[in-house]
Amino acid sequence: MRRYGCTLIPFLAFVLLTGCGNADKQLTVKPQPAPQSNVPPATSSPNGTNQEADVFQQLQVIISKAKEAREVTAFLDEHLKQVDSKNADQMFVALESFYEGNVPAVDDNFRNLLQQPGVTKKLYALEYPYDFNKIQNDDNLKQWLLAQTAGKLRLMATSDMSFYWQVDYEALQAAYASSLSNDLKDYLVIQSMEMKKGYSGDGALQISREELGKRMLTAENYLTAHPSGLKKMQVQTLYTDYLKAYLSDYRYEAIDESTMKLLPAVKKSYRDFVKTRPDSKTAEIVKEYIGLLQENQDVIYDFGQKDVSIIGDPKPNIAQFWIGLSERVSQQFGAAK
């Protein structure tokens, strides 16, 4: 049975850490002072244009030298409100580009840190969302963790308590959304939604199909409102993954294994979705899929082979539809750039 995994927007990718690294390798973490910029303040000009250019140039210098994300976020905290939304967008995109290399580095350091005696136990003692100020008798560990959160990163854990770091888009939204264009404001809404609860995990949906339908429409609204948006590629990738999960992520709760038919409740959810937003591009795709279900009398899969698998391959027309979803999205919204 084919499964579609969760594809996250870039900069949300993580590295699982438990059981990794060299147990003999130790990392000594020392408290570090809050970052200070050595770059002179932006100069003023009658129309503000040169000043905004100077601010962006200063940011580029800081990024080129920064060792930690908090050095970059500290600059945005101070200067983002001084520029117009176009320049603020550029600064935010530059921060995201920094995260692309920074988050893996943080994970590498953290992997080593977890090898030190007692560190994992101290983290397990905390409840999510983690308040690192509650860590006692290990100021080095506490200060290192707080430095990462100052850079608007968040410590997460899998169901088996493997730790990883990811960009804290809820923190970014709270701090910067008011200064950004509608393009990036809408992007942060999508990212923050995923931050609160990912749609997929452990090979199954982690939210209801109805909630997933709402997220698809939120992503479609972005793609429709911002056809040349700065984050079109990322949002379109996520939208495609949403769509695949919505129409093909079937487990025991979706299929009657005695008939291999889609359960009536799932089919009804598709019909309800089409009724809710009949004018949406997503509804057109779902409506076409409902037509295939009708042709198959709701049968999704062939029966599996005895002692091999209960569920077999998807019916040919269903399989062809699933395979073609990415191309269908490109036709609806244009190629992701």
mmCIF file of C-alpha atoms in Angstrom:
data_model
loop_
_atom_site.group_PDB
_atom_site.id
_atom_site.type_symbol
_atom_site.label_atom_id
_atom_site.label_comp_id
_atom_site.label_asym_id
_atom_site.label_seq_id
_atom_site.Cartn_x
_atom_site.Cartn_y
_atom_site.Cartn_z
ATOM 1 C CA MET A 1 0.000 0.000 0.000
ATOM 2 C CA ARG A 2 1.518 3.256 -1.057
ATOM 3 C CA ARG A 3 2.152 5.929 1.522
ATOM 4 C CA TYR A 4 2.940 9.591 1.172
ATOM 5 C CA GLY A 5 5.181 11.001 3.868
ATOM 6 C CA CYS A 6 5.146 14.493 5.242
ATOM 7 C CA THR A 7 7.147 16.979 3.197
ATOM 8 C CA LEU A 8 7.735 20.107 5.196
ATOM 9 C CA ILE A 9 8.474 23.545 3.908
ATOM 10 C CA PRO A 10 12.249 24.155 3.820
ATOM 11 C CA PHE A 11 13.838 25.223 7.089
ATOM 12 C CA LEU A 12 11.482 22.935 9.042
ATOM 13 C CA ALA A 13 13.552 19.886 8.249
ATOM 14 C CA PHE A 14 15.116 18.238 11.263
ATOM 15 C CA VAL A 15 17.723 15.686 12.266
ATOM 16 C CA LEU A 16 16.758 13.004 14.788
ATOM 17 C CA LEU A 17 19.298 12.946 17.532
ATOM 18 C CA THR A 18 18.809 10.112 19.991
ATOM 19 C CA GLY A 19 21.329 7.318 19.610
ATOM 20 C CA CYS A 20 23.583 9.367 17.336
ATOM 21 C CA GLY A 21 27.071 10.734 17.801
ATOM 22 C CA ASN A 22 30.242 9.588 19.478
ATOM 23 C CA ALA A 23 29.748 8.902 23.173
ATOM 24 C CA ASP A 24 33.369 9.829 23.850
ATOM 25 C CA LYS A 25 33.049 13.255 22.301
ATOM 26 C CA GLN A 26 32.212 15.941 24.832
ATOM 27 C CA LEU A 27 31.043 19.490 24.234
ATOM 28 C CA THR A 28 31.825 22.174 26.793
ATOM 29 C CA VAL A 29 29.146 24.834 26.632
ATOM 30 C CA LYS A 30 29.910 28.191 28.172
ATOM 31 C CA PRO A 31 27.359 30.942 28.803
ATOM 32 C CA GLN A 32 27.623 33.550 26.095
ATOM 33 C CA PRO A 33 26.720 37.226 26.375
ATOM 34 C CA ALA A 34 23.911 38.609 24.271
ATOM 35 C CA PRO A 35 25.206 39.336 20.769
ATOM 36 C CA GLN A 36 26.272 42.887 19.986
ATOM 37 C CA SER A 37 26.623 44.322 16.539
ATOM 38 C CA ASN A 38 29.960 45.850 15.566
ATOM 39 C CA VAL A 39 28.349 47.423 12.519
ATOM 40 C CA PRO A 40 27.716 51.168 12.744
ATOM 41 C CA PRO A 41 24.086 52.340 12.806
ATOM 42 C CA ALA A 42 22.291 53.065 9.560
ATOM 43 C CA THR A 43 22.726 56.547 8.163
ATOM 44 C CA SER A 44 19.738 58.701 7.334
ATOM 45 C CA SER A 45 18.785 60.278 4.041
ATOM 46 C CA PRO A 46 15.994 62.632 2.951
ATOM 47 C CA ASN A 47 13.881 59.926 1.320
ATOM 48 C CA GLY A 48 14.931 56.999 3.483
ATOM 49 C CA THR A 49 16.030 54.878 0.517
ATOM 50 C CA ASN A 50 19.754 54.941 1.323
ATOM 51 C CA GLN A 51 19.039 54.258 4.976
ATOM 52 C CA GLU A 52 17.065 51.124 4.153
ATOM 53 C CA ALA A 53 19.779 49.939 1.783
ATOM 54 C CA ASP A 54 22.324 50.487 4.535
ATOM 55 C CA VAL A 55 20.244 48.435 6.980
ATOM 56 C CA PHE A 56 20.106 45.510 4.566
ATOM 57 C CA GLN A 57 23.851 45.751 3.926
ATOM 58 C CA GLN A 58 24.466 45.682 7.670
ATOM 59 C CA LEU A 59 22.324 42.571 7.931
ATOM 60 C CA GLN A 60 24.342 40.863 5.225
ATOM 61 C CA VAL A 61 27.560 41.638 7.116
ATOM 62 C CA ILE A 62 26.101 40.223 10.322
ATOM 63 C CA ILE A 63 24.910 37.069 8.563
ATOM 64 C CA SER A 64 28.332 36.532 7.024
ATOM 65 C CA LYS A 65 29.938 36.562 10.471
ATOM 66 C CA ALA A 66 27.172 35.139 12.675
ATOM 67 C CA LYS A 67 27.785 31.953 14.630
ATOM 68 C CA GLU A 68 24.327 31.824 16.173
ATOM 69 C CA ALA A 69 20.834 32.666 14.951
ATOM 70 C CA ARG A 70 20.302 35.072 17.842
ATOM 71 C CA GLU A 71 22.902 37.409 16.327
ATOM 72 C CA VAL A 72 20.690 37.733 13.247
ATOM 73 C CA THR A 73 17.331 37.870 15.033
ATOM 74 C CA ALA A 74 18.656 40.526 17.416
ATOM 75 C CA PHE A 75 19.357 42.748 14.405
ATOM 76 C CA LEU A 76 15.890 42.129 12.929
ATOM 77 C CA ASP A 77 14.286 42.798 16.305
ATOM 78 C CA GLU A 78 15.918 46.225 16.330
ATOM 79 C CA HIS A 79 15.762 47.267 12.684
ATOM 80 C CA LEU A 80 12.917 45.512 10.840
ATOM 81 C CA LYS A 81 10.362 48.149 11.769
ATOM 82 C CA GLN A 82 12.611 50.867 10.328
ATOM 83 C CA VAL A 83 12.211 49.696 6.722
ATOM 84 C CA ASP A 84 9.267 49.347 4.355
ATOM 85 C CA SER A 85 7.576 45.985 3.801
ATOM 86 C CA LYS A 86 9.552 45.219 0.631
ATOM 87 C CA ASN A 87 12.870 45.605 2.412
ATOM 88 C CA ALA A 88 11.491 43.827 5.478
ATOM 89 C CA ASP A 89 10.631 40.882 3.214
ATOM 90 C CA GLN A 90 14.212 40.792 1.947
ATOM 91 C CA MET A 91 15.533 40.781 5.483
ATOM 92 C CA PHE A 92 13.202 37.979 6.526
ATOM 93 C CA VAL A 93 14.156 35.859 3.515
ATOM 94 C CA ALA A 94 17.811 36.428 4.401
ATOM 95 C CA LEU A 95 17.109 35.158 7.922
ATOM 96 C CA GLU A 96 15.473 32.020 6.532
ATOM 97 C CA SER A 97 18.482 31.430 4.302
ATOM 98 C CA PHE A 98 20.703 31.699 7.370
ATOM 99 C CA TYR A 99 18.558 29.118 9.168
ATOM 100 C CA GLU A 100 19.113 26.689 6.313
ATOM 101 C CA GLY A 101 22.733 26.247 7.359
ATOM 102 C CA ASN A 102 22.351 27.137 11.021
ATOM 103 C CA VAL A 103 19.755 24.575 12.128
ATOM 104 C CA PRO A 104 21.833 21.545 11.029
ATOM 105 C CA ALA A 105 24.808 23.058 12.881
ATOM 106 C CA VAL A 106 22.709 23.491 16.028
ATOM 107 C CA ASP A 107 21.584 19.872 15.734
ATOM 108 C CA ASP A 108 25.216 18.745 15.398
ATOM 109 C CA ASN A 109 26.205 20.624 18.555
ATOM 110 C CA PHE A 110 23.157 19.367 20.383
ATOM 111 C CA ARG A 111 23.891 15.787 19.379
ATOM 112 C CA ASN A 112 27.241 16.096 21.102
ATOM 113 C CA LEU A 113 25.712 17.821 24.093
ATOM 114 C CA LEU A 114 23.259 14.960 24.598
ATOM 115 C CA GLN A 115 26.190 12.605 25.131
ATOM 116 C CA GLN A 116 27.194 14.384 28.316
ATOM 117 C CA PRO A 117 26.057 12.596 31.495
ATOM 118 C CA GLY A 118 22.672 13.680 32.779
ATOM 119 C CA VAL A 119 21.742 16.034 29.942
ATOM 120 C CA THR A 120 19.032 13.854 28.423
ATOM 121 C CA LYS A 121 17.557 13.166 31.863
ATOM 122 C CA LYS A 122 17.308 16.890 32.588
ATOM 123 C CA LEU A 123 15.471 17.468 29.315
ATOM 124 C CA TYR A 124 13.111 14.546 29.890
ATOM 125 C CA ALA A 125 12.190 16.132 33.219
ATOM 126 C CA LEU A 126 10.772 19.174 31.407
ATOM 127 C CA GLU A 127 7.282 19.344 29.949
ATOM 128 C CA TYR A 128 6.517 20.664 26.475
ATOM 129 C CA PRO A 129 6.661 23.527 25.666
ATOM 130 C CA TYR A 130 10.056 23.418 27.311
ATOM 131 C CA ASP A 131 10.949 26.112 29.841
ATOM 132 C CA PHE A 132 14.732 25.962 30.046
ATOM 133 C CA ASN A 133 14.774 28.358 32.989
ATOM 134 C CA LYS A 134 13.613 25.408 35.104
ATOM 135 C CA ILE A 135 16.872 23.551 34.551
ATOM 136 C CA GLN A 136 18.792 23.498 37.824
ATOM 137 C CA ASN A 137 22.461 22.961 38.649
ATOM 138 C CA ASP A 138 23.628 23.200 35.045
ATOM 139 C CA ASP A 139 23.914 26.819 33.999
ATOM 140 C CA ASN A 140 26.025 25.990 30.942
ATOM 141 C CA LEU A 141 23.283 23.769 29.532
ATOM 142 C CA LYS A 142 20.550 26.258 30.391
ATOM 143 C CA GLN A 143 22.361 29.192 28.788
ATOM 144 C CA TRP A 144 23.101 27.233 25.609
ATOM 145 C CA LEU A 145 19.459 26.229 25.250
ATOM 146 C CA LEU A 146 18.229 29.756 25.937
ATOM 147 C CA ALA A 147 20.633 31.077 23.306
ATOM 148 C CA GLN A 148 18.919 28.901 20.710
ATOM 149 C CA THR A 149 15.447 30.081 21.680
ATOM 150 C CA ALA A 150 16.695 33.671 21.492
ATOM 151 C CA GLY A 151 17.452 32.863 17.865
ATOM 152 C CA LYS A 152 13.801 31.835 17.478
ATOM 153 C CA LEU A 153 14.471 28.130 17.314
ATOM 154 C CA ARG A 154 12.340 25.601 19.177
ATOM 155 C CA LEU A 155 13.291 22.257 20.670
ATOM 156 C CA MET A 156 10.912 19.499 19.615
ATOM 157 C CA ALA A 157 10.648 15.785 20.357
ATOM 158 C CA THR A 158 9.282 12.823 18.434
ATOM 159 C CA SER A 159 6.835 10.323 19.942
ATOM 160 C CA ASP A 160 9.793 8.250 21.171
ATOM 161 C CA MET A 161 11.391 11.366 22.705
ATOM 162 C CA SER A 162 14.134 11.919 20.171
ATOM 163 C CA PHE A 163 14.993 15.605 20.274
ATOM 164 C CA TYR A 164 15.486 17.969 17.342
ATOM 165 C CA TRP A 165 15.506 21.709 16.664
ATOM 166 C CA GLN A 166 13.379 23.572 14.165
ATOM 167 C CA VAL A 167 12.634 27.150 13.228
ATOM 168 C CA ASP A 168 9.999 28.587 15.562
ATOM 169 C CA TYR A 169 7.595 30.108 13.063
ATOM 170 C CA GLU A 170 5.122 31.072 15.758
ATOM 171 C CA ALA A 171 7.838 33.232 17.338
ATOM 172 C CA LEU A 172 8.750 34.686 13.936
ATOM 173 C CA GLN A 173 5.110 35.470 13.235
ATOM 174 C CA ALA A 174 4.658 37.218 16.575
ATOM 175 C CA ALA A 175 7.847 39.242 16.175
ATOM 176 C CA TYR A 176 7.895 40.164 12.494
ATOM 177 C CA ALA A 177 4.543 39.678 10.730
ATOM 178 C CA SER A 178 3.405 43.264 11.308
ATOM 179 C CA SER A 179 6.407 44.548 9.318
ATOM 180 C CA LEU A 180 6.087 42.177 6.355
ATOM 181 C CA SER A 181 4.075 42.233 3.139
ATOM 182 C CA ASN A 182 0.828 40.274 2.827
ATOM 183 C CA ASP A 183 2.798 37.670 0.888
ATOM 184 C CA LEU A 184 4.969 36.727 3.871
ATOM 185 C CA LYS A 185 2.216 37.342 6.413
ATOM 186 C CA ASP A 186 0.133 34.666 4.671
ATOM 187 C CA TYR A 187 3.171 32.397 4.463
ATOM 188 C CA LEU A 188 3.726 32.702 8.212
ATOM 189 C CA VAL A 189 0.088 31.768 8.857
ATOM 190 C CA ILE A 190 0.672 28.494 7.007
ATOM 191 C CA GLN A 191 3.982 27.811 8.722
ATOM 192 C CA SER A 192 2.594 28.589 12.175
ATOM 193 C CA MET A 193 -0.343 26.270 11.552
ATOM 194 C CA GLU A 194 2.063 23.422 10.822
ATOM 195 C CA MET A 195 4.151 24.413 13.829
ATOM 196 C CA LYS A 196 1.231 23.948 16.212
ATOM 197 C CA LYS A 197 0.473 20.453 14.897
ATOM 198 C CA GLY A 198 1.959 18.750 11.886
ATOM 199 C CA TYR A 199 -0.564 17.157 9.557
ATOM 200 C CA SER A 200 1.284 13.860 9.172
ATOM 201 C CA GLY A 201 3.486 11.589 11.227
ATOM 202 C CA ASP A 202 4.199 7.920 11.909
ATOM 203 C CA GLY A 203 2.761 7.066 8.506
ATOM 204 C CA ALA A 204 -0.708 8.490 9.156
ATOM 205 C CA LEU A 205 -2.678 11.704 9.395
ATOM 206 C CA GLN A 206 -2.255 13.474 12.714
ATOM 207 C CA ILE A 207 -5.251 15.742 12.142
ATOM 208 C CA SER A 208 -8.762 15.057 10.861
ATOM 209 C CA ARG A 209 -9.408 14.961 7.146
ATOM 210 C CA GLU A 210 -11.710 17.948 7.647
ATOM 211 C CA GLU A 211 -8.902 19.969 9.248
ATOM 212 C CA LEU A 212 -6.561 18.920 6.454
ATOM 213 C CA GLY A 213 -9.130 20.216 3.972
ATOM 214 C CA LYS A 214 -9.019 23.610 5.677
ATOM 215 C CA ARG A 215 -5.240 23.678 5.424
ATOM 216 C CA MET A 216 -5.425 22.858 1.727
ATOM 217 C CA LEU A 217 -7.698 25.835 1.199
ATOM 218 C CA THR A 218 -5.373 28.099 3.198
ATOM 219 C CA ALA A 219 -2.486 27.019 0.967
ATOM 220 C CA GLU A 220 -4.631 27.460 -2.161
ATOM 221 C CA ASN A 221 -5.567 30.956 -1.042
ATOM 222 C CA TYR A 222 -1.869 31.811 -0.793
ATOM 223 C CA LEU A 223 -1.125 30.422 -4.257
ATOM 224 C CA THR A 224 -4.099 32.275 -5.738
ATOM 225 C CA ALA A 225 -3.410 35.574 -3.990
ATOM 226 C CA HIS A 226 0.352 35.469 -4.623
ATOM 227 C CA PRO A 227 0.922 33.730 -7.968
ATOM 228 C CA SER A 228 4.487 35.072 -8.016
ATOM 229 C CA GLY A 229 4.921 35.012 -4.250
ATOM 230 C CA LEU A 230 8.298 34.804 -2.598
ATOM 231 C CA LYS A 231 7.294 31.473 -1.065
ATOM 232 C CA LYS A 232 5.294 30.012 -3.913
ATOM 233 C CA MET A 233 7.586 27.013 -4.350
ATOM 234 C CA GLN A 234 7.477 26.065 -0.672
ATOM 235 C CA VAL A 235 3.735 26.543 -0.308
ATOM 236 C CA GLN A 236 2.964 24.711 -3.546
ATOM 237 C CA THR A 237 5.082 21.766 -2.396
ATOM 238 C CA LEU A 238 3.206 21.654 0.904
ATOM 239 C CA TYR A 239 -0.155 22.012 -0.864
ATOM 240 C CA THR A 240 0.709 19.044 -3.098
ATOM 241 C CA ASP A 241 1.610 16.955 -0.060
ATOM 242 C CA TYR A 242 -1.626 17.992 1.647
ATOM 243 C CA LEU A 243 -3.582 16.919 -1.404
ATOM 244 C CA LYS A 244 -1.855 13.537 -1.658
ATOM 245 C CA ALA A 245 -2.437 12.850 2.025
ATOM 246 C CA TYR A 246 -6.069 13.960 1.796
ATOM 247 C CA LEU A 247 -6.875 11.713 -1.150
ATOM 248 C CA SER A 248 -4.637 8.719 -0.516
ATOM 249 C CA ASP A 249 -3.491 8.458 3.097
ATOM 250 C CA TYR A 250 -5.755 5.556 3.948
ATOM 251 C CA ARG A 251 -5.285 3.280 6.900
ATOM 252 C CA TYR A 252 -7.633 1.114 8.882
ATOM 253 C CA GLU A 253 -9.963 4.005 9.652
ATOM 254 C CA ALA A 254 -10.641 4.699 5.972
ATOM 255 C CA ILE A 255 -10.968 1.319 4.218
ATOM 256 C CA ASP A 256 -13.386 -1.564 4.757
ATOM 257 C CA GLU A 257 -10.969 -4.462 4.416
ATOM 258 C CA SER A 258 -13.773 -6.946 3.732
ATOM 259 C CA THR A 259 -14.644 -5.084 0.504
ATOM 260 C CA MET A 260 -11.630 -2.790 -0.069
ATOM 261 C CA LYS A 261 -14.098 0.077 -0.352
ATOM 262 C CA LEU A 262 -13.626 3.575 0.997
ATOM 263 C CA LEU A 263 -15.730 4.013 4.106
ATOM 264 C CA PRO A 264 -18.881 6.090 3.557
ATOM 265 C CA ALA A 265 -17.814 8.660 6.173
ATOM 266 C CA VAL A 266 -14.625 9.435 4.239
ATOM 267 C CA LYS A 267 -16.480 9.751 0.956
ATOM 268 C CA LYS A 268 -19.014 12.020 2.656
ATOM 269 C CA SER A 269 -16.182 14.243 3.883
ATOM 270 C CA TYR A 270 -15.104 14.701 0.251
ATOM 271 C CA ARG A 271 -18.613 15.649 -0.807
ATOM 272 C CA ASP A 272 -18.928 18.065 2.105
ATOM 273 C CA PHE A 273 -15.632 19.670 1.102
ATOM 274 C CA VAL A 274 -16.845 20.267 -2.454
ATOM 275 C CA LYS A 275 -20.058 21.807 -1.120
ATOM 276 C CA THR A 276 -18.115 24.103 1.198
ATOM 277 C CA ARG A 277 -15.908 25.648 -1.506
ATOM 278 C CA PRO A 278 -17.308 24.606 -4.889
ATOM 279 C CA ASP A 279 -15.498 27.498 -6.595
ATOM 280 C CA SER A 280 -12.027 26.439 -5.399
ATOM 281 C CA LYS A 281 -9.445 24.715 -7.554
ATOM 282 C CA THR A 282 -9.049 22.084 -4.875
ATOM 283 C CA ALA A 283 -12.751 21.276 -5.092
ATOM 284 C CA GLU A 284 -12.349 20.615 -8.833
ATOM 285 C CA ILE A 285 -9.687 18.010 -8.085
ATOM 286 C CA VAL A 286 -11.684 16.390 -5.271
ATOM 287 C CA LYS A 287 -14.803 16.316 -7.444
ATOM 288 C CA GLU A 288 -12.893 14.497 -10.185
ATOM 289 C CA TYR A 289 -11.692 11.976 -7.612
ATOM 290 C CA ILE A 290 -15.265 11.399 -6.416
ATOM 291 C CA GLY A 291 -16.106 10.567 -10.032
ATOM 292 C CA LEU A 292 -13.458 7.822 -10.037
ATOM 293 C CA LEU A 293 -14.880 6.444 -6.811
ATOM 294 C CA GLN A 294 -18.264 6.236 -8.482
ATOM 295 C CA GLU A 295 -16.763 4.320 -11.415
ATOM 296 C CA ASN A 296 -15.201 1.841 -8.990
ATOM 297 C CA GLN A 297 -18.249 1.579 -6.748
ATOM 298 C CA ASP A 298 -15.959 3.007 -4.050
ATOM 299 C CA VAL A 299 -13.395 0.184 -4.321
ATOM 300 C CA ILE A 300 -9.889 1.586 -3.780
ATOM 301 C CA TYR A 301 -7.624 -1.474 -3.638
ATOM 302 C CA ASP A 302 -7.356 -5.014 -4.910
ATOM 303 C CA PHE A 303 -7.210 -7.681 -2.246
ATOM 304 C CA GLY A 304 -3.700 -8.483 -1.069
ATOM 305 C CA GLN A 305 -1.908 -11.804 -1.279
ATOM 306 C CA LYS A 306 -2.486 -14.263 1.534
ATOM 307 C CA ASP A 307 0.180 -14.157 4.232
ATOM 308 C CA VAL A 308 1.757 -11.136 2.502
ATOM 309 C CA SER A 309 -0.585 -8.175 2.756
ATOM 310 C CA ILE A 310 -4.259 -7.664 3.500
ATOM 311 C CA ILE A 311 -4.453 -4.733 1.115
ATOM 312 C CA GLY A 312 -3.135 -5.023 -2.421
ATOM 313 C CA ASP A 313 -2.374 -2.462 -5.112
ATOM 314 C CA PRO A 314 -4.701 0.455 -5.761
ATOM 315 C CA LYS A 315 -7.097 0.140 -8.662
ATOM 316 C CA PRO A 316 -5.472 1.297 -11.932
ATOM 317 C CA ASN A 317 -7.559 4.448 -12.347
ATOM 318 C CA ILE A 318 -7.001 5.404 -8.697
ATOM 319 C CA ALA A 319 -3.245 4.796 -8.961
ATOM 320 C CA GLN A 320 -3.034 6.852 -12.140
ATOM 321 C CA PHE A 321 -4.922 9.709 -10.488
ATOM 322 C CA TRP A 322 -2.636 9.679 -7.448
ATOM 323 C CA ILE A 323 0.504 9.628 -9.582
ATOM 324 C CA GLY A 324 -0.734 12.579 -11.617
ATOM 325 C CA LEU A 325 -1.545 14.866 -8.677
ATOM 326 C CA SER A 326 1.735 16.792 -8.798
ATOM 327 C CA GLU A 327 1.292 17.544 -12.478
ATOM 328 C CA ARG A 328 -2.327 18.495 -11.862
ATOM 329 C CA VAL A 329 -1.254 21.033 -9.229
ATOM 330 C CA SER A 330 1.302 22.511 -11.630
ATOM 331 C CA GLN A 331 -1.438 22.889 -14.240
ATOM 332 C CA GLN A 332 -3.720 24.617 -11.753
ATOM 333 C CA PHE A 333 -1.202 27.032 -10.266
ATOM 334 C CA GLY A 334 1.702 27.122 -12.697
ATOM 335 C CA ALA A 335 5.129 25.646 -12.199
ATOM 336 C CA ALA A 336 6.630 26.346 -8.809
ATOM 337 C CA LYS A 337 9.560 28.734 -9.224
#
